[in-house]
mmCIF file of C-alpha atoms in Angstrom:
data_model
loop_
_atom_site.group_PDB
_atom_site.id
_atom_site.type_symbol
_atom_site.label_atom_id
_atom_site.label_comp_id
_atom_site.label_asym_id
_atom_site.label_seq_id
_atom_site.Cartn_x
_atom_site.Cartn_y
_atom_site.Cartn_z
ATOM 1 C CA MET A 1 -22.778 -101.729 -20.405
ATOM 2 C CA ALA A 2 -22.519 -104.457 -22.960
ATOM 3 C CA SER A 3 -19.933 -104.056 -25.715
ATOM 4 C CA SER A 4 -19.267 -105.944 -28.904
ATOM 5 C CA THR A 5 -16.023 -106.715 -30.678
ATOM 6 C CA HIS A 6 -16.009 -106.206 -34.395
ATOM 7 C CA LYS A 7 -13.869 -108.579 -36.469
ATOM 8 C CA GLN A 8 -11.529 -106.871 -38.815
ATOM 9 C CA GLN A 9 -12.004 -107.642 -42.496
ATOM 10 C CA LEU A 10 -8.770 -108.107 -44.445
ATOM 11 C CA LEU A 11 -8.488 -106.381 -47.782
ATOM 12 C CA PRO A 12 -8.256 -108.842 -50.705
ATOM 13 C CA ASN A 13 -4.925 -109.338 -52.439
ATOM 14 C CA LEU A 14 -5.508 -107.396 -55.623
ATOM 15 C CA TYR A 15 -2.441 -108.854 -57.263
ATOM 16 C CA GLY A 16 -3.003 -112.574 -56.853
ATOM 17 C CA GLY A 17 -1.925 -115.148 -54.274
ATOM 18 C CA ALA A 18 1.183 -115.438 -52.196
ATOM 19 C CA THR A 19 3.216 -116.794 -55.111
ATOM 20 C CA SER A 20 2.256 -114.023 -57.500
ATOM 21 C CA ALA A 21 4.901 -111.606 -58.626
ATOM 22 C CA PRO A 22 4.811 -108.208 -56.955
ATOM 23 C CA PRO A 23 3.022 -105.474 -58.858
ATOM 24 C CA PRO A 24 5.138 -103.541 -61.313
ATOM 25 C CA THR A 25 6.316 -100.128 -60.239
ATOM 26 C CA PRO A 26 5.100 -97.090 -62.152
ATOM 27 C CA ALA A 27 8.552 -96.745 -63.685
ATOM 28 C CA ALA A 28 8.224 -100.216 -65.227
ATOM 29 C CA GLN A 29 4.906 -99.435 -66.929
ATOM 30 C CA PRO A 30 5.633 -97.217 -69.911
ATOM 31 C CA ASN A 31 2.587 -96.060 -71.812
ATOM 32 C CA SER A 32 0.295 -98.238 -69.611
ATOM 33 C CA LEU A 33 -0.913 -95.649 -67.164
ATOM 34 C CA LEU A 34 -4.605 -94.704 -67.139
ATOM 35 C CA SER A 35 -5.511 -91.319 -68.429
ATOM 36 C CA THR A 36 -6.726 -88.711 -65.983
ATOM 37 C CA SER A 37 -10.311 -89.205 -67.167
ATOM 38 C CA ASP A 38 -10.139 -93.007 -66.828
ATOM 39 C CA ALA A 39 -8.691 -92.686 -63.307
ATOM 40 C CA ALA A 40 -11.516 -90.394 -62.281
ATOM 41 C CA ASP A 41 -14.104 -92.814 -63.648
ATOM 42 C CA ALA A 42 -12.503 -95.726 -61.787
ATOM 43 C CA LEU A 43 -12.455 -93.765 -58.541
ATOM 44 C CA SER A 44 -16.096 -92.807 -59.012
ATOM 45 C CA ARG A 45 -17.102 -96.455 -59.522
ATOM 46 C CA LEU A 46 -15.171 -97.433 -56.391
ATOM 47 C CA LEU A 47 -16.877 -94.787 -54.273
ATOM 48 C CA HIS A 48 -20.322 -95.853 -55.475
ATOM 49 C CA ARG A 49 -19.585 -99.386 -54.301
ATOM 50 C CA LEU A 50 -19.031 -98.219 -50.696
ATOM 51 C CA PRO A 51 -21.904 -98.619 -48.191
ATOM 52 C CA PRO A 52 -24.145 -95.526 -48.299
ATOM 53 C CA THR A 53 -24.116 -95.190 -44.506
ATOM 54 C CA LEU A 54 -20.360 -95.361 -44.134
ATOM 55 C CA SER A 55 -19.165 -92.768 -41.633
ATOM 56 C CA LEU A 56 -16.237 -92.249 -39.349
ATOM 57 C CA PRO A 57 -16.798 -93.120 -35.688
ATOM 58 C CA THR A 58 -17.363 -90.168 -33.410
ATOM 59 C CA ARG A 59 -15.745 -89.791 -30.023
ATOM 60 C CA CYS A 60 -18.222 -89.787 -27.167
ATOM 61 C CA ALA A 61 -17.702 -86.879 -24.838
ATOM 62 C CA SER A 62 -17.637 -87.550 -21.131
ATOM 63 C CA PRO A 63 -20.274 -85.786 -19.010
ATOM 64 C CA SER A 64 -17.691 -83.499 -17.492
ATOM 65 C CA SER A 65 -16.385 -82.368 -20.882
ATOM 66 C CA ALA A 66 -19.808 -82.023 -22.505
ATOM 67 C CA ALA A 67 -21.289 -78.572 -22.771
ATOM 68 C CA ALA A 68 -23.799 -77.921 -20.010
ATOM 69 C CA THR A 69 -27.341 -77.123 -21.079
ATOM 70 C CA CYS A 70 -29.807 -74.918 -19.282
ATOM 71 C CA PRO A 71 -32.738 -76.983 -17.945
ATOM 72 C CA PRO A 72 -36.240 -76.013 -19.094
ATOM 73 C CA SER A 73 -37.913 -73.511 -16.784
ATOM 74 C CA LEU A 74 -40.741 -74.743 -14.591
ATOM 75 C CA SER A 75 -43.452 -72.629 -13.034
ATOM 76 C CA LEU A 76 -46.037 -73.935 -10.608
ATOM 77 C CA ASN A 77 -48.627 -71.910 -12.498
ATOM 78 C CA ASP A 78 -47.881 -73.701 -15.779
ATOM 79 C CA ASP A 79 -48.252 -77.263 -17.010
ATOM 80 C CA VAL A 80 -45.882 -79.131 -14.693
ATOM 81 C CA LEU A 81 -46.162 -82.375 -16.646
ATOM 82 C CA SER A 82 -45.021 -80.926 -19.965
ATOM 83 C CA CYS A 83 -41.914 -79.430 -18.333
ATOM 84 C CA VAL A 84 -40.554 -82.638 -16.797
ATOM 85 C CA SER A 85 -42.107 -85.543 -18.710
ATOM 86 C CA GLN A 86 -39.599 -85.611 -21.585
ATOM 87 C CA LEU A 87 -36.349 -85.082 -19.674
ATOM 88 C CA GLY A 88 -37.101 -85.918 -16.060
ATOM 89 C CA TYR A 89 -35.790 -82.588 -14.774
ATOM 90 C CA ALA A 90 -36.405 -78.837 -14.916
ATOM 91 C CA GLN A 91 -35.505 -75.677 -13.016
ATOM 92 C CA LEU A 92 -38.104 -73.963 -10.871
ATOM 93 C CA THR A 93 -37.627 -70.220 -11.268
ATOM 94 C CA ASP A 94 -40.916 -69.079 -9.755
ATOM 95 C CA HIS A 95 -40.606 -69.755 -6.032
ATOM 96 C CA SER A 96 -40.454 -67.921 -2.720
ATOM 97 C CA VAL A 97 -37.342 -69.481 -1.152
ATOM 98 C CA PRO A 98 -34.922 -66.630 -0.354
ATOM 99 C CA SER A 99 -31.300 -67.017 -1.382
ATOM 100 C CA GLY A 100 -30.203 -65.801 2.069
ATOM 101 C CA LEU A 101 -31.859 -68.828 3.655
ATOM 102 C CA ALA A 102 -30.033 -71.190 1.295
ATOM 103 C CA ASN A 103 -26.674 -69.522 2.061
ATOM 104 C CA SER A 104 -27.267 -69.744 5.826
ATOM 105 C CA ALA A 105 -28.245 -73.401 5.473
ATOM 106 C CA GLU A 106 -25.067 -74.098 3.509
ATOM 107 C CA SER A 107 -22.919 -72.495 6.228
ATOM 108 C CA GLU A 108 -24.575 -74.671 8.873
ATOM 109 C CA ALA A 109 -24.124 -77.764 6.728
ATOM 110 C CA LEU A 110 -20.433 -77.031 6.136
ATOM 111 C CA ALA A 111 -19.896 -76.861 9.896
ATOM 112 C CA LEU A 112 -21.091 -80.457 10.190
ATOM 113 C CA PHE A 113 -18.127 -81.698 8.177
ATOM 114 C CA ASP A 114 -15.720 -79.927 10.563
ATOM 115 C CA LEU A 115 -16.825 -82.125 13.476
ATOM 116 C CA SER A 116 -14.692 -85.062 14.524
ATOM 117 C CA ARG A 117 -15.736 -88.471 13.253
ATOM 118 C CA ASP A 118 -16.742 -89.571 16.763
ATOM 119 C CA ARG A 119 -19.040 -86.546 17.176
ATOM 120 C CA LYS A 120 -20.555 -87.075 13.746
ATOM 121 C CA GLU A 121 -21.407 -90.680 14.536
ATOM 122 C CA ALA A 122 -22.711 -89.776 17.997
ATOM 123 C CA LEU A 123 -24.922 -86.897 16.840
ATOM 124 C CA PHE A 124 -26.156 -88.662 13.688
ATOM 125 C CA PRO A 125 -26.417 -92.377 14.445
ATOM 126 C CA LYS A 126 -26.747 -94.597 11.428
ATOM 127 C CA ASN A 127 -30.280 -95.802 10.694
ATOM 128 C CA TRP A 128 -30.509 -96.147 6.920
ATOM 129 C CA PRO A 129 -31.377 -94.021 5.150
ATOM 130 C CA LEU A 130 -30.822 -91.580 8.029
ATOM 131 C CA GLY A 131 -27.569 -90.835 9.811
ATOM 132 C CA TYR A 132 -23.950 -90.137 9.014
ATOM 133 C CA GLY A 133 -21.820 -92.122 6.598
ATOM 134 C CA ASP A 134 -18.561 -91.862 4.736
ATOM 135 C CA GLU A 135 -16.441 -93.778 2.274
ATOM 136 C CA GLU A 136 -14.583 -95.683 4.989
ATOM 137 C CA ASP A 137 -17.561 -97.797 5.971
ATOM 138 C CA GLU A 138 -20.034 -97.476 3.098
ATOM 139 C CA GLY A 139 -17.998 -96.730 0.000
ATOM 140 C CA LEU A 140 -19.809 -93.390 -0.231
ATOM 141 C CA ALA A 141 -18.830 -89.770 -0.108
ATOM 142 C CA GLU A 142 -19.113 -88.254 3.364
ATOM 143 C CA SER A 143 -22.737 -87.275 3.920
ATOM 144 C CA PHE A 144 -25.465 -86.514 6.437
ATOM 145 C CA ARG A 145 -28.997 -87.771 5.813
ATOM 146 C CA LEU A 146 -31.630 -86.003 7.877
ATOM 147 C CA ASP A 147 -35.385 -86.332 8.235
ATOM 148 C CA SER A 148 -36.607 -82.744 8.183
ATOM 149 C CA ALA A 149 -39.703 -83.594 10.231
ATOM 150 C CA ARG A 150 -37.948 -85.486 13.001
ATOM 151 C CA TRP A 151 -34.435 -84.226 13.577
ATOM 152 C CA THR A 152 -33.674 -82.603 16.902
ATOM 153 C CA GLU A 153 -31.496 -79.655 17.717
ATOM 154 C CA SER A 154 -28.257 -80.246 19.595
ATOM 155 C CA SER A 155 -26.664 -77.835 22.015
ATOM 156 C CA GLU A 156 -23.518 -77.767 19.885
ATOM 157 C CA LEU A 157 -25.249 -77.568 16.523
ATOM 158 C CA ALA A 158 -27.170 -74.723 14.931
ATOM 159 C CA LEU A 159 -29.272 -76.175 12.144
ATOM 160 C CA ALA A 160 -32.285 -73.869 12.178
ATOM 161 C CA SER A 161 -31.659 -72.537 8.660
ATOM 162 C CA LEU A 162 -30.957 -75.987 7.241
ATOM 163 C CA ARG A 163 -34.192 -77.323 8.688
ATOM 164 C CA GLU A 164 -36.171 -74.292 7.471
ATOM 165 C CA LEU A 165 -34.743 -74.723 3.971
ATOM 166 C CA ALA A 166 -35.759 -78.381 4.031
ATOM 167 C CA LEU A 167 -39.310 -77.498 5.030
ATOM 168 C CA GLU A 168 -39.594 -74.823 2.324
ATOM 169 C CA LEU A 169 -38.346 -77.248 -0.325
ATOM 170 C CA GLU A 170 -40.732 -79.874 1.006
ATOM 171 C CA LYS A 171 -43.713 -77.557 0.448
ATOM 172 C CA LEU A 172 -42.656 -76.951 -3.140
ATOM 173 C CA GLY A 173 -42.011 -80.640 -3.718
ATOM 174 C CA LEU A 174 -45.481 -81.605 -2.527
ATOM 175 C CA LYS A 175 -47.033 -79.010 -4.853
ATOM 176 C CA ILE A 176 -45.100 -80.459 -7.782
ATOM 177 C CA VAL A 177 -46.195 -84.005 -6.914
ATOM 178 C CA ASP A 178 -49.791 -82.820 -6.681
ATOM 179 C CA GLY A 179 -49.564 -81.092 -10.063
ATOM 180 C CA LEU A 180 -47.974 -84.110 -11.742
ATOM 181 C CA THR A 181 -50.523 -86.609 -10.488
ATOM 182 C CA LYS A 182 -53.472 -84.396 -11.367
ATOM 183 C CA GLU A 183 -52.210 -83.809 -14.898
ATOM 184 C CA LEU A 184 -51.630 -87.546 -15.319
ATOM 185 C CA GLY A 185 -55.209 -88.173 -14.205
ATOM 186 C CA PHE A 186 -54.300 -89.935 -10.943
ATOM 187 C CA GLU A 187 -55.279 -89.346 -7.370
ATOM 188 C CA ASN A 188 -52.291 -88.046 -5.426
ATOM 189 C CA PRO A 189 -51.114 -91.008 -3.267
ATOM 190 C CA LEU A 190 -49.561 -88.594 -0.773
ATOM 191 C CA GLY A 191 -52.656 -86.450 -0.303
ATOM 192 C CA HIS A 192 -52.303 -84.134 2.667
ATOM 193 C CA ASP A 193 -51.409 -86.895 5.106
ATOM 194 C CA PRO A 194 -47.849 -86.428 6.457
ATOM 195 C CA THR A 195 -47.665 -90.140 7.333
ATOM 196 C CA ARG A 196 -47.791 -91.063 3.643
ATOM 197 C CA PHE A 197 -44.440 -89.507 2.774
ATOM 198 C CA ARG A 198 -41.116 -88.511 4.260
ATOM 199 C CA SER A 199 -38.647 -85.794 3.371
ATOM 200 C CA LEU A 200 -34.990 -86.704 3.306
ATOM 201 C CA MET A 201 -32.445 -83.886 3.361
ATOM 202 C CA TRP A 202 -29.224 -85.317 1.951
ATOM 203 C CA VAL A 203 -26.120 -83.186 2.590
ATOM 204 C CA SER A 204 -23.080 -84.571 0.831
ATOM 205 C CA GLU A 205 -19.569 -83.447 0.040
ATOM 206 C CA CYS A 206 -18.621 -83.125 -3.603
ATOM 207 C CA VAL A 207 -16.393 -85.832 -5.038
ATOM 208 C CA ARG A 208 -13.554 -84.299 -7.001
ATOM 209 C CA GLY A 209 -12.556 -85.684 -10.351
ATOM 210 C CA SER A 210 -13.433 -85.563 -14.012
ATOM 211 C CA LYS A 211 -15.792 -88.548 -14.013
ATOM 212 C CA PRO A 212 -19.155 -88.205 -12.245
ATOM 213 C CA ASP A 213 -20.640 -91.250 -10.572
ATOM 214 C CA LEU A 214 -23.117 -92.258 -7.912
ATOM 215 C CA SER A 215 -20.499 -92.734 -5.202
ATOM 216 C CA GLY A 216 -22.507 -90.307 -3.091
ATOM 217 C CA GLY A 217 -25.173 -92.966 -2.710
ATOM 218 C CA PHE A 218 -28.784 -92.905 -3.836
ATOM 219 C CA TYR A 219 -32.239 -93.638 -2.507
ATOM 220 C CA PRO A 220 -35.541 -94.032 -4.397
ATOM 221 C CA PHE A 221 -37.661 -90.873 -4.414
ATOM 222 C CA VAL A 222 -40.664 -89.196 -5.994
ATOM 223 C CA VAL A 223 -39.151 -85.776 -6.719
ATOM 224 C CA GLY A 224 -35.904 -84.128 -5.669
ATOM 225 C CA LEU A 225 -35.169 -80.418 -5.172
ATOM 226 C CA GLN A 226 -31.836 -78.635 -4.973
ATOM 227 C CA PHE A 227 -31.359 -74.874 -4.562
ATOM 228 C CA GLN A 228 -28.834 -73.372 -6.976
ATOM 229 C CA ILE A 229 -26.764 -71.099 -4.722
ATOM 230 C CA ARG A 230 -24.035 -70.220 -7.230
ATOM 231 C CA ASN A 231 -23.007 -70.744 -10.841
ATOM 232 C CA GLN A 232 -22.375 -74.490 -10.581
ATOM 233 C CA LYS A 233 -22.569 -77.217 -13.209
ATOM 234 C CA TYR A 234 -24.138 -80.560 -12.329
ATOM 235 C CA SER A 235 -24.142 -83.992 -13.913
ATOM 236 C CA MET A 236 -27.184 -86.249 -13.688
ATOM 237 C CA LEU A 237 -27.836 -89.823 -14.743
ATOM 238 C CA SER A 238 -31.075 -89.669 -16.720
ATOM 239 C CA ASP A 239 -32.836 -92.347 -18.740
ATOM 240 C CA SER A 240 -30.831 -91.208 -21.769
ATOM 241 C CA GLY A 241 -27.480 -91.362 -19.921
ATOM 242 C CA TRP A 242 -25.321 -88.769 -18.200
ATOM 243 C CA VAL A 243 -26.325 -85.179 -18.891
ATOM 244 C CA SER A 244 -24.662 -81.947 -17.806
ATOM 245 C CA VAL A 245 -26.814 -78.997 -16.755
ATOM 246 C CA LEU A 246 -26.214 -75.455 -15.554
ATOM 247 C CA PRO A 247 -29.322 -74.060 -13.809
ATOM 248 C CA HIS A 248 -29.807 -70.351 -13.186
ATOM 249 C CA VAL A 249 -28.548 -68.969 -9.889
ATOM 250 C CA ASP A 250 -31.359 -68.846 -7.276
ATOM 251 C CA SER A 251 -33.392 -71.414 -9.196
ATOM 252 C CA ILE A 252 -34.333 -74.823 -7.813
ATOM 253 C CA LEU A 253 -33.289 -77.864 -9.812
ATOM 254 C CA VAL A 254 -36.213 -80.336 -9.789
ATOM 255 C CA THR A 255 -35.662 -83.995 -10.674
ATOM 256 C CA VAL A 256 -38.195 -86.783 -11.132
ATOM 257 C CA GLY A 257 -37.317 -90.026 -9.355
ATOM 258 C CA ASP A 258 -37.940 -93.710 -9.985
ATOM 259 C CA ILE A 259 -41.039 -93.847 -7.756
ATOM 260 C CA ALA A 260 -42.766 -91.178 -9.857
ATOM 261 C CA GLN A 261 -41.797 -93.026 -13.032
ATOM 262 C CA VAL A 262 -43.390 -96.225 -11.745
ATOM 263 C CA TRP A 263 -46.496 -94.336 -10.596
ATOM 264 C CA SER A 264 -46.868 -92.905 -14.115
ATOM 265 C CA ASN A 265 -46.492 -96.362 -15.689
ATOM 266 C CA GLY A 266 -43.401 -95.186 -17.581
ATOM 267 C CA LYS A 267 -44.858 -91.944 -18.923
ATOM 268 C CA LEU A 268 -42.350 -89.863 -16.940
ATOM 269 C CA LYS A 269 -38.607 -89.899 -17.480
ATOM 270 C CA LYS A 270 -36.495 -90.184 -14.351
ATOM 271 C CA VAL A 271 -33.154 -89.119 -12.920
ATOM 272 C CA ARG A 272 -31.160 -91.775 -11.092
ATOM 273 C CA GLY A 273 -29.874 -90.515 -7.767
ATOM 274 C CA ARG A 274 -29.087 -86.902 -6.964
ATOM 275 C CA PRO A 275 -27.371 -84.279 -9.152
ATOM 276 C CA VAL A 276 -23.585 -84.483 -8.834
ATOM 277 C CA ALA A 277 -21.616 -81.236 -8.737
ATOM 278 C CA THR A 278 -18.862 -81.113 -11.355
ATOM 279 C CA VAL A 279 -15.709 -80.134 -9.487
ATOM 280 C CA GLY A 280 -12.243 -80.498 -11.042
ATOM 281 C CA GLU A 281 -9.171 -81.682 -9.181
ATOM 282 C CA GLU A 282 -7.650 -78.204 -9.480
ATOM 283 C CA ASN A 283 -10.528 -76.587 -7.569
ATOM 284 C CA ASP A 284 -9.659 -76.382 -3.875
ATOM 285 C CA THR A 285 -12.920 -74.707 -2.833
ATOM 286 C CA ARG A 286 -15.089 -76.680 -0.434
ATOM 287 C CA CYS A 287 -18.206 -77.902 -2.149
ATOM 288 C CA ILE A 288 -21.305 -79.639 -0.811
ATOM 289 C CA THR A 289 -24.754 -80.418 -2.167
ATOM 290 C CA MET A 290 -28.035 -80.153 -0.244
ATOM 291 C CA SER A 291 -30.768 -82.234 -1.850
ATOM 292 C CA LEU A 292 -34.312 -82.587 -0.501
ATOM 293 C CA LEU A 293 -35.934 -85.861 -1.567
ATOM 294 C CA ILE A 294 -39.685 -86.396 -1.306
ATOM 295 C CA THR A 295 -39.942 -90.152 -0.800
ATOM 296 C CA LEU A 296 -42.087 -92.783 0.914
ATOM 297 C CA PRO A 297 -41.895 -94.411 4.334
ATOM 298 C CA THR A 298 -39.880 -97.613 4.487
ATOM 299 C CA GLU A 299 -41.728 -100.843 3.701
ATOM 300 C CA SER A 300 -43.869 -98.979 1.166
ATOM 301 C CA ARG A 301 -45.152 -100.726 -1.938
ATOM 302 C CA VAL A 302 -44.807 -99.001 -5.275
ATOM 303 C CA ALA A 303 -47.017 -99.751 -8.282
ATOM 304 C CA PRO A 304 -48.362 -97.911 -11.333
ATOM 305 C CA LEU A 305 -51.358 -95.760 -10.460
ATOM 306 C CA LEU A 306 -54.686 -96.169 -12.187
ATOM 307 C CA PRO A 307 -56.511 -93.167 -13.612
ATOM 308 C CA ASN A 308 -59.560 -92.312 -11.552
ATOM 309 C CA LYS A 309 -61.936 -92.839 -14.461
ATOM 310 C CA ASP A 310 -60.642 -96.362 -15.094
ATOM 311 C CA GLN A 311 -60.913 -97.545 -11.495
ATOM 312 C CA THR A 312 -64.024 -99.733 -11.500
ATOM 313 C CA LYS A 313 -66.004 -100.826 -8.480
ATOM 314 C CA GLU A 314 -64.866 -104.420 -8.933
ATOM 315 C CA GLU A 315 -61.196 -103.396 -8.930
ATOM 316 C CA SER A 316 -61.698 -101.387 -5.743
ATOM 317 C CA GLU A 317 -63.374 -104.356 -4.038
ATOM 318 C CA GLU A 318 -60.573 -106.675 -5.158
ATOM 319 C CA GLU A 319 -57.965 -104.312 -3.726
ATOM 320 C CA SER A 320 -59.763 -104.051 -0.382
ATOM 321 C CA ASN A 321 -60.274 -107.817 -0.131
ATOM 322 C CA ASN A 322 -56.714 -108.812 -0.988
ATOM 323 C CA GLY A 323 -54.852 -105.887 0.563
ATOM 324 C CA GLU A 324 -53.416 -104.965 -2.826
ATOM 325 C CA CYS A 325 -54.571 -104.808 -6.429
ATOM 326 C CA LEU A 326 -53.173 -108.080 -7.709
ATOM 327 C CA THR A 327 -54.208 -107.311 -11.284
ATOM 328 C CA HIS A 328 -52.204 -104.104 -11.465
ATOM 329 C CA LEU A 329 -49.444 -104.422 -8.864
ATOM 330 C CA ILE A 330 -46.316 -104.565 -10.992
ATOM 331 C CA LEU A 331 -43.558 -103.428 -8.682
ATOM 332 C CA LYS A 332 -43.426 -104.230 -4.984
ATOM 333 C CA THR A 333 -40.229 -103.297 -3.214
ATOM 334 C CA THR A 334 -38.869 -102.371 0.173
ATOM 335 C CA LEU A 335 -37.456 -98.862 0.182
ATOM 336 C CA GLY A 336 -35.153 -99.536 3.115
ATOM 337 C CA GLU A 337 -32.468 -101.048 0.897
ATOM 338 C CA SER A 338 -29.265 -99.209 0.073
ATOM 339 C CA THR A 339 -29.739 -99.997 -3.593
ATOM 340 C CA MET A 340 -32.861 -100.420 -5.673
ATOM 341 C CA ASN A 341 -33.191 -101.431 -9.300
ATOM 342 C CA VAL A 342 -36.561 -100.287 -10.586
ATOM 343 C CA SER A 343 -37.978 -102.849 -12.980
ATOM 344 C CA TYR A 344 -41.587 -103.084 -14.029
ATOM 345 C CA SER A 345 -43.932 -103.880 -16.877
ATOM 346 C CA LYS A 346 -46.370 -101.386 -18.311
ATOM 347 C CA ILE A 347 -50.093 -101.760 -17.918
ATOM 348 C CA HIS A 348 -51.754 -101.863 -21.322
#
């Protein structure tokens, strides 16, 4: 973040130059003092000369110390766009995911962190974005990244609940994507073809400390979903900066990702990365997050979508002839990178 240094302005010497005599003390000024009325008038004139916008600087609160706000409630039966377009996040309170399933999935996920490092690496080989990783080799918090459609059961692992939770969240995520694109006037790029998207279940330990960051790693996504098992505050990096939220227990925190923002040509706000649990150093309770990200297959190209009514026959022919719509392709990126800076220009 860029910062500027303000030069200090020295007050003028009201009593002359360096060789001037020092000002007389009040005791040496008999009968020369201003009257009370004159002093008040002088003070009033001085105050009127001050800049009208003069104000004392305020101290910016850190995300961890800021009061957590309750996210707006989202229902699949309501206008999805209006709930998430301004902030980039909302809590889904109308859903069918049972809390017992989320608790069972959390227990299974916690057991993964009890495995030895060798077993973790053997059972979850690294194939970004999938696999196991920790801060020793990636600078990240310890995490497991699983593809809910392709992971296999191991004889020493019981992940049935975790996989079922991922599939339930995936169904909800696809409904939200469908609602967003329809309300924006676009054709849903994902459709009902499972080869057009992938679901990434990201299980990560909570990083303790008073300052939230993205040390847990991030990956571009369309929408993210996270079941709120208990009364837990989260910090998120939105377009307006770090925000602190406290969703209702048993709700699902929904976040809009950078891919959706690009699809909408900047109409949607986004959340960078996944929500980070706020856990103080004094809290010795184990804490993990389970985030389901609806994203795209690697090597996918991302560009603003055109409303159906504005897609002319000539534009469709140009896209089919050239393999991509050169007129409107603003962002083209490979999603297989560990970092991604979304940068694009709006279509006018």
